[in-house]
PDB file of C-alpha atoms in Angstrom:
ATOM      1  CA  MET A   1     133.234  75.856  99.497  1.00 45.00           C
ATOM      2  CA  ASN A   2     137.023  75.698  99.775  1.00 45.00           C
ATOM      3  CA  ALA A   3     138.680  77.573 102.615  1.00 45.00           C
ATOM      4  CA  PRO A   4     140.149  80.901 101.424  1.00 43.00           C
ATOM      5  CA  HIS A   5     143.927  81.061 101.478  1.00 37.00           C
ATOM      6  CA  PHE A   6     145.822  84.242 102.250  1.00 34.00           C
ATOM      7  CA  THR A   7     149.030  85.466 100.660  1.00 31.00           C
ATOM      8  CA  THR A   8     151.290  88.388 101.449  1.00 30.00           C
ATOM      9  CA  LEU A   9     152.031  90.627  98.485  1.00 31.00           C
ATOM     10  CA  PRO A  10     155.258  92.576  98.015  1.00 35.00           C
ATOM     11  CA  ALA A  11     155.293  96.152  99.294  1.00 37.00           C
ATOM     12  CA  GLY A  12     152.556  98.008  97.464  1.00 38.00           C
ATOM     13  CA  GLY A  13     151.290  94.881  95.706  1.00 42.00           C
ATOM     14  CA  THR A  14     152.592  93.331  92.513  1.00 49.00           C
ATOM     15  CA  ASP A  15     154.255  95.351  89.757  1.00 77.00           C
ATOM     16  CA  ALA A  16     151.335  94.450  87.478  1.00 77.00           C
ATOM     17  CA  ASP A  17     148.882  95.875  90.013  1.00 75.00           C
ATOM     18  CA  LEU A  18     150.923  99.076  90.281  1.00 83.00           C
ATOM     19  CA  LEU A  19     151.075  99.451  86.493  1.00 86.00           C
ATOM     20  CA  ARG A  20     147.297  99.003  86.224  1.00 80.00           C
ATOM     21  CA  GLN A  21     146.749 101.731  88.821  1.00 80.00           C
ATOM     22  CA  ALA A  22     149.127 104.086  87.003  1.00 86.00           C
ATOM     23  CA  GLU A  23     147.474 103.472  83.630  1.00 85.00           C
ATOM     24  CA  ARG A  24     144.009 104.096  85.083  1.00 79.00           C
ATOM     25  CA  ALA A  25     145.273 107.371  86.561  1.00 81.00           C
ATOM     26  CA  GLY A  26     146.811 108.459  83.242  1.00 85.00           C
ATOM     27  CA  ILE A  27     150.401 108.253  84.514  1.00 89.00           C
ATOM     28  CA  ALA A  28     153.003 107.292  81.911  1.00 91.00           C
ATOM     29  CA  THR A  29     154.826 104.096  82.856  1.00 91.00           C
ATOM     30  CA  GLN A  30     157.480 104.459  80.144  1.00 92.00           C
ATOM     31  CA  TYR A  31     159.268 107.248  78.320  1.00 91.00           C
ATOM     32  CA  THR A  32     161.849 107.635  75.573  1.00 92.00           C
ATOM     33  CA  GLY A  33     165.308 108.456  76.895  1.00 89.00           C
ATOM     34  CA  PHE A  34     167.869 110.866  75.447  1.00 88.00           C
ATOM     35  CA  TRP A  35     169.392 108.172  73.214  1.00 90.00           C
ATOM     36  CA  GLY A  36     166.011 106.927  71.971  1.00 90.00           C
ATOM     37  CA  GLU A  37     165.827 104.008  74.356  1.00 92.00           C
ATOM     38  CA  THR A  38     162.622 103.016  76.179  1.00 92.00           C
ATOM     39  CA  VAL A  39     162.881 103.648  79.917  1.00 92.00           C
ATOM     40  CA  ASN A  40     160.496 102.141  82.466  1.00 92.00           C
ATOM     41  CA  VAL A  41     159.397 104.519  85.207  1.00 92.00           C
ATOM     42  CA  ALA A  42     160.573 103.254  88.599  1.00 91.00           C
ATOM     43  CA  SER A  43     157.933 101.699  90.862  1.00 89.00           C
ATOM     44  CA  SER A  44     158.826 104.145  93.634  1.00 89.00           C
ATOM     45  CA  VAL A  45     158.104 107.079  91.286  1.00 91.00           C
ATOM     46  CA  LEU A  46     154.745 105.608  90.264  1.00 90.00           C
ATOM     47  CA  ARG A  47     153.756 105.159  93.922  1.00 88.00           C
ATOM     48  CA  ARG A  48     154.697 108.758  94.751  1.00 88.00           C
ATOM     49  CA  ALA A  49     152.688 110.038  91.772  1.00 88.00           C
ATOM     50  CA  LEU A  50     149.657 107.951  92.753  1.00 84.00           C
ATOM     51  CA  HIS A  51     149.963 109.110  96.366  1.00 80.00           C
ATOM     52  CA  ALA A  52     150.081 112.744  95.203  1.00 82.00           C
ATOM     53  CA  MET A  53     146.902 112.191  93.178  1.00 76.00           C
ATOM     54  CA  GLY A  54     145.193 110.509  96.115  1.00 68.00           C
ATOM     55  CA  THR A  55     144.458 107.363  94.098  1.00 66.00           C
ATOM     56  CA  TYR A  56     147.073 104.914  95.385  1.00 66.00           C
ATOM     57  CA  VAL A  57     145.717 101.613  96.685  1.00 59.00           C
ATOM     58  CA  ASP A  58     148.089  99.356  98.615  1.00 62.00           C
ATOM     59  CA  ALA A  59     147.135  95.852  97.526  1.00 54.00           C
ATOM     60  CA  ARG A  60     148.406  94.492 100.853  1.00 55.00           C
ATOM     61  CA  ALA A  61     145.491  96.204 102.595  1.00 52.00           C
ATOM     62  CA  HIS A  62     143.088  93.988 100.642  1.00 51.00           C
ATOM     63  CA  ALA A  63     145.071  90.755 100.620  1.00 51.00           C
ATOM     64  CA  ASP A  64     143.276  89.346 103.668  1.00 69.00           C
ATOM     65  CA  VAL A  65     139.721  90.388 102.830  1.00 82.00           C
ATOM     66  CA  VAL A  66     137.297  87.458 102.856  1.00 87.00           C
ATOM     67  CA  VAL A  67     134.174  87.935 100.735  1.00 86.00           C
ATOM     68  CA  VAL A  68     131.300  85.700 101.847  1.00 89.00           C
ATOM     69  CA  PRO A  69     128.126  85.355  99.735  1.00 88.00           C
ATOM     70  CA  LEU A  70     125.077  86.236 101.815  1.00 92.00           C
ATOM     71  CA  GLY A  71     123.363  83.068 103.019  1.00 92.00           C
ATOM     72  CA  ASP A  72     126.416  80.823 102.537  1.00 91.00           C
ATOM     73  CA  ALA A  73     128.577  79.193 105.176  1.00 91.00           C
ATOM     74  CA  CYS A  74     132.267  79.869 104.657  1.00 90.00           C
ATOM     75  CA  PRO A  75     135.290  78.100 106.199  1.00 90.00           C
ATOM     76  CA  VAL A  76     138.318  80.377 106.604  1.00 88.00           C
ATOM     77  CA  ALA A  77     141.735  78.779 107.084  1.00 86.00           C
ATOM     78  CA  LEU A  78     143.666  80.154 110.080  1.00 86.00           C
ATOM     79  CA  PRO A  79     147.466  80.386 110.448  1.00 82.00           C
ATOM     80  CA  SER A  80     147.393  77.931 113.368  1.00 86.00           C
ATOM     81  CA  PRO A  81     144.873  76.305 115.715  1.00 91.00           C
ATOM     82  CA  SER A  82     143.590  79.036 118.023  1.00 92.00           C
ATOM     83  CA  ASP A  83     140.520  80.681 119.487  1.00 95.00           C
ATOM     84  CA  TRP A  84     138.761  82.905 116.981  1.00 95.00           C
ATOM     85  CA  GLU A  85     135.854  85.308 116.983  1.00 96.00           C
ATOM     86  CA  LEU A  86     133.957  87.312 114.398  1.00 96.00           C
ATOM     87  CA  ARG A  87     132.540  90.743 115.283  1.00 94.00           C
ATOM     88  CA  ALA A  88     130.386  93.145 113.288  1.00 94.00           C
ATOM     89  CA  LEU A  89     132.110  96.496 112.752  1.00 90.00           C
ATOM     90  CA  ASP A  90     128.884  98.422 113.336  1.00 88.00           C
ATOM     91  CA  ALA A  91     128.337  96.728 116.723  1.00 87.00           C
ATOM     92  CA  PRO A  92     131.782  96.365 118.348  1.00 80.00           C
ATOM     93  CA  LYS A  93     130.348  95.973 121.878  1.00 86.00           C
ATOM     94  CA  ALA A  94     127.792  93.335 120.924  1.00 91.00           C
ATOM     95  CA  PRO A  95     128.503  89.625 121.498  1.00 93.00           C
ATOM     96  CA  PRO A  96     130.560  87.957 118.748  1.00 94.00           C
ATOM     97  CA  SER A  97     128.605  87.016 115.645  1.00 95.00           C
ATOM     98  CA  ALA A  98     130.498  83.716 115.642  1.00 95.00           C
ATOM     99  CA  GLN A  99     133.357  82.160 117.605  1.00 95.00           C
ATOM    100  CA  GLY A 100     135.178  78.896 118.039  1.00 95.00           C
ATOM    101  CA  HIS A 101     138.538  77.130 118.226  1.00 95.00           C
ATOM    102  CA  GLY A 102     140.577  75.317 115.616  1.00 92.00           C
ATOM    103  CA  ASP A 103     142.611  75.840 112.477  1.00 90.00           C
ATOM    104  CA  VAL A 104     139.502  76.771 110.468  1.00 91.00           C
ATOM    105  CA  ALA A 105     136.951  79.456 111.336  1.00 92.00           C
ATOM    106  CA  GLU A 106     133.558  78.132 110.296  1.00 94.00           C
ATOM    107  CA  LEU A 107     131.564  81.252 109.452  1.00 94.00           C
ATOM    108  CA  PRO A 108     127.826  80.452 109.607  1.00 95.00           C
ATOM    109  CA  ALA A 109     125.306  81.004 106.828  1.00 94.00           C
ATOM    110  CA  THR A 110     123.184  83.135 109.169  1.00 95.00           C
ATOM    111  CA  LEU A 111     125.451  86.211 109.069  1.00 96.00           C
ATOM    112  CA  ALA A 112     123.729  89.439 108.070  1.00 94.00           C
ATOM    113  CA  ALA A 113     125.135  91.477 105.199  1.00 94.00           C
ATOM    114  CA  GLY A 114     127.824  93.861 106.403  1.00 93.00           C
ATOM    115  CA  TYR A 115     131.438  94.297 107.466  1.00 94.00           C
ATOM    116  CA  TYR A 116     133.110  92.131 110.104  1.00 95.00           C
ATOM    117  CA  GLU A 117     136.502  91.539 111.703  1.00 92.00           C
ATOM    118  CA  LEU A 118     137.838  88.026 112.174  1.00 93.00           C
ATOM    119  CA  ARG A 119     140.325  87.868 115.043  1.00 91.00           C
ATOM    120  CA  ALA A 120     142.516  84.805 115.498  1.00 90.00           C
ATOM    121  CA  ALA A 121     146.096  84.020 116.489  1.00 83.00           C
ATOM    122  CA  GLY A 122     146.871  87.691 117.065  1.00 83.00           C
ATOM    123  CA  GLN A 123     145.777  88.654 113.547  1.00 84.00           C
ATOM    124  CA  VAL A 124     142.779  90.596 112.260  1.00 87.00           C
ATOM    125  CA  ARG A 125     141.161  89.969 108.884  1.00 88.00           C
ATOM    126  CA  SER A 126     138.312  91.836 107.266  1.00 90.00           C
ATOM    127  CA  VAL A 127     135.208  89.881 106.303  1.00 93.00           C
ATOM    128  CA  LEU A 128     132.601  91.229 103.893  1.00 92.00           C
ATOM    129  CA  VAL A 129     129.231  89.479 103.728  1.00 94.00           C
ATOM    130  CA  ALA A 130     127.466  90.605 100.563  1.00 90.00           C
ATOM    131  CA  PRO A 131     124.442  89.581  98.495  1.00 90.00           C
ATOM    132  CA  ALA A 132     124.970  88.145  95.028  1.00 80.00           C
ATOM    133  CA  GLN A 133     123.641  91.322  93.400  1.00 81.00           C
ATOM    134  CA  CYS A 134     122.493  94.826  94.231  1.00 84.00           C
ATOM    135  CA  TRP A 135     118.980  95.413  95.500  1.00 84.00           C
ATOM    136  CA  LEU A 136     116.269  95.487  92.848  1.00 86.00           C
ATOM    137  CA  PRO A 137     112.691  96.705  93.279  1.00 86.00           C
ATOM    138  CA  GLU A 138     110.117  93.934  93.303  1.00 88.00           C
ATOM    139  CA  GLY A 139     108.672  95.045  89.963  1.00 89.00           C
ATOM    140  CA  LEU A 140     112.006  94.716  88.166  1.00 88.00           C
ATOM    141  CA  ARG A 141     112.591  91.317  89.739  1.00 87.00           C
ATOM    142  CA  GLN A 142     109.261  90.253  88.239  1.00 91.00           C
ATOM    143  CA  GLY A 143     110.315  91.453  84.778  1.00 90.00           C
ATOM    144  CA  ALA A 144     108.492  94.794  84.676  1.00 92.00           C
ATOM    145  CA  ARG A 145     109.758  97.449  82.249  1.00 93.00           C
ATOM    146  CA  TRP A 146     109.846 100.931  83.751  1.00 94.00           C
ATOM    147  CA  TRP A 147     110.635 104.283  82.209  1.00 96.00           C
ATOM    148  CA  GLY A 148     111.473 107.623  83.738  1.00 96.00           C
ATOM    149  CA  VAL A 149     113.129 110.970  83.179  1.00 95.00           C
ATOM    150  CA  THR A 150     116.523 112.322  84.149  1.00 96.00           C
ATOM    151  CA  THR A 151     117.170 115.948  84.949  1.00 94.00           C
ATOM    152  CA  GLN A 152     119.706 118.191  86.608  1.00 91.00           C
ATOM    153  CA  MET A 153     118.433 120.030  89.663  1.00 90.00           C
ATOM    154  CA  TYR A 154     119.993 123.300  88.486  1.00 87.00           C
ATOM    155  CA  ALA A 155     118.141 122.986  85.152  1.00 90.00           C
ATOM    156  CA  LEU A 156     114.711 123.067  86.818  1.00 91.00           C
ATOM    157  CA  ARG A 157     112.995 126.459  86.827  1.00 88.00           C
ATOM    158  CA  SER A 158     109.738 127.797  88.190  1.00 90.00           C
ATOM    159  CA  GLU A 159     108.216 131.202  88.952  1.00 88.00           C
ATOM    160  CA  ARG A 160     108.807 130.738  92.677  1.00 88.00           C
ATOM    161  CA  SER A 161     112.447 129.502  92.652  1.00 86.00           C
ATOM    162  CA  TRP A 162     115.786 131.251  92.078  1.00 86.00           C
ATOM    163  CA  GLY A 163     116.203 129.806  88.609  1.00 85.00           C
ATOM    164  CA  ILE A 164     118.628 127.059  89.663  1.00 85.00           C
ATOM    165  CA  GLY A 165     116.068 124.582  90.933  1.00 88.00           C
ATOM    166  CA  ASP A 166     115.234 123.502  94.463  1.00 91.00           C
ATOM    167  CA  PHE A 167     113.605 120.536  96.156  1.00 93.00           C
ATOM    168  CA  THR A 168     110.114 121.951  95.641  1.00 94.00           C
ATOM    169  CA  ASP A 169     110.801 122.174  91.906  1.00 94.00           C
ATOM    170  CA  LEU A 170     112.059 118.598  92.001  1.00 94.00           C
ATOM    171  CA  ALA A 171     108.904 117.431  93.789  1.00 95.00           C
ATOM    172  CA  GLN A 172     106.763 119.157  91.163  1.00 94.00           C
ATOM    173  CA  CYS A 173     108.819 117.558  88.388  1.00 95.00           C
ATOM    174  CA  ALA A 174     108.309 114.146  90.006  1.00 96.00           C
ATOM    175  CA  ALA A 175     104.555 114.715  90.302  1.00 97.00           C
ATOM    176  CA  LEU A 176     104.245 115.792  86.654  1.00 96.00           C
ATOM    177  CA  SER A 177     106.338 112.817  85.516  1.00 97.00           C
ATOM    178  CA  ALA A 178     104.295 110.379  87.605  1.00 97.00           C
ATOM    179  CA  ALA A 179     101.095 111.754  86.093  1.00 97.00           C
ATOM    180  CA  GLN A 180     102.455 110.733  82.682  1.00 97.00           C
ATOM    181  CA  GLY A 181     103.252 107.228  83.897  1.00 96.00           C
ATOM    182  CA  ALA A 182     106.943 107.658  84.745  1.00 96.00           C
ATOM    183  CA  ALA A 183     108.304 105.348  87.434  1.00 94.00           C
ATOM    184  CA  PHE A 184     111.289 107.450  88.479  1.00 94.00           C
ATOM    185  CA  VAL A 185     113.114 110.769  88.191  1.00 96.00           C
ATOM    186  CA  GLY A 186     116.888 110.523  88.066  1.00 95.00           C
ATOM    187  CA  VAL A 187     119.108 113.354  89.307  1.00 94.00           C
ATOM    188  CA  SER A 188     122.801 113.868  89.951  1.00 90.00           C
ATOM    189  CA  PRO A 189     124.026 113.682  93.576  1.00 91.00           C
ATOM    190  CA  LEU A 190     122.614 116.467  95.753  1.00 91.00           C
ATOM    191  CA  HIS A 191     125.158 116.346  98.577  1.00 89.00           C
ATOM    192  CA  ALA A 192     126.842 119.360 100.154  1.00 89.00           C
ATOM    193  CA  LEU A 193     129.679 120.840  98.101  1.00 88.00           C
ATOM    194  CA  ARG A 194     132.481 123.160  99.268  1.00 86.00           C
ATOM    195  CA  PRO A 195     131.261 126.762  99.750  1.00 81.00           C
ATOM    196  CA  GLY A 196     134.836 127.934 100.289  1.00 84.00           C
ATOM    197  CA  GLN A 197     135.926 126.361  96.990  1.00 86.00           C
ATOM    198  CA  PRO A 198     133.364 127.435  94.369  1.00 82.00           C
ATOM    199  CA  GLU A 199     135.521 125.989  91.607  1.00 86.00           C
ATOM    200  CA  ALA A 200     135.011 122.506  93.138  1.00 83.00           C
ATOM    201  CA  ALA A 201     131.496 122.254  91.723  1.00 82.00           C
ATOM    202  CA  SER A 202     131.339 118.572  90.806  1.00 85.00           C
ATOM    203  CA  PRO A 203     128.419 116.842  92.554  1.00 84.00           C
ATOM    204  CA  TYR A 204     130.473 113.645  92.498  1.00 86.00           C
ATOM    205  CA  SER A 205     133.088 115.085  94.885  1.00 86.00           C
ATOM    206  CA  PRO A 206     130.994 116.367  97.811  1.00 86.00           C
ATOM    207  CA  SER A 207     132.301 117.625 101.125  1.00 87.00           C
ATOM    208  CA  SER A 208     129.761 115.407 102.890  1.00 85.00           C
ATOM    209  CA  ARG A 209     127.635 112.433 101.944  1.00 81.00           C
ATOM    210  CA  VAL A 210     125.340 113.133 104.891  1.00 85.00           C
ATOM    211  CA  ALA A 211     124.448 116.815 104.408  1.00 89.00           C
ATOM    212  CA  LEU A 212     122.523 118.122 101.396  1.00 88.00           C
ATOM    213  CA  ASN A 213     123.482 121.065  99.195  1.00 86.00           C
ATOM    214  CA  VAL A 214     122.037 124.161 100.904  1.00 82.00           C
ATOM    215  CA  LEU A 215     121.650 125.960  97.553  1.00 81.00           C
ATOM    216  CA  HIS A 216     118.652 123.767  96.816  1.00 79.00           C
TER     217      HIS A 216
END
């Protein structure tokens, strides 16, 4: 595997990157001026609009991210010969996961999946060790074909619940589905929402990804 090379992008990344972000966010990048001419929206205006929407991504923050396939060794070119060490972000006080000296950091194939920091020559780079694909149940890896049902928690009703569904209703739905041969029951996220903002009811924008929605 070739050693990754690192480049520094202009402030905020390339213009093409900024335009892609604006288009994804639905921000116009051009408009027709008073005299009928096409006017390009200034990059500074696009950045302010993206910041206001909370969707701006500074490409410089990702320029030095090294992605390592799980189980592969990976040489990372350093700016100059120096001592280097690699530490897992979830265990900052543990011994380094790898260390050495030179102009290339030889990351071993034994690294566990996760996030790391590579420190060398006064610089810090993020390292992501990731498997080639998302986890799959053993049955699917063996070619099994499964079916299931999808439901919204608030659409479940029973004589004992409030009419908006709760976890007992969901358990009963899962049991009934399993009895018919279903392998899964799919639901929308069930995380805590924002009690003080009832209009913010989307399950995909929770207030916490740790706590569950107390309504259920």
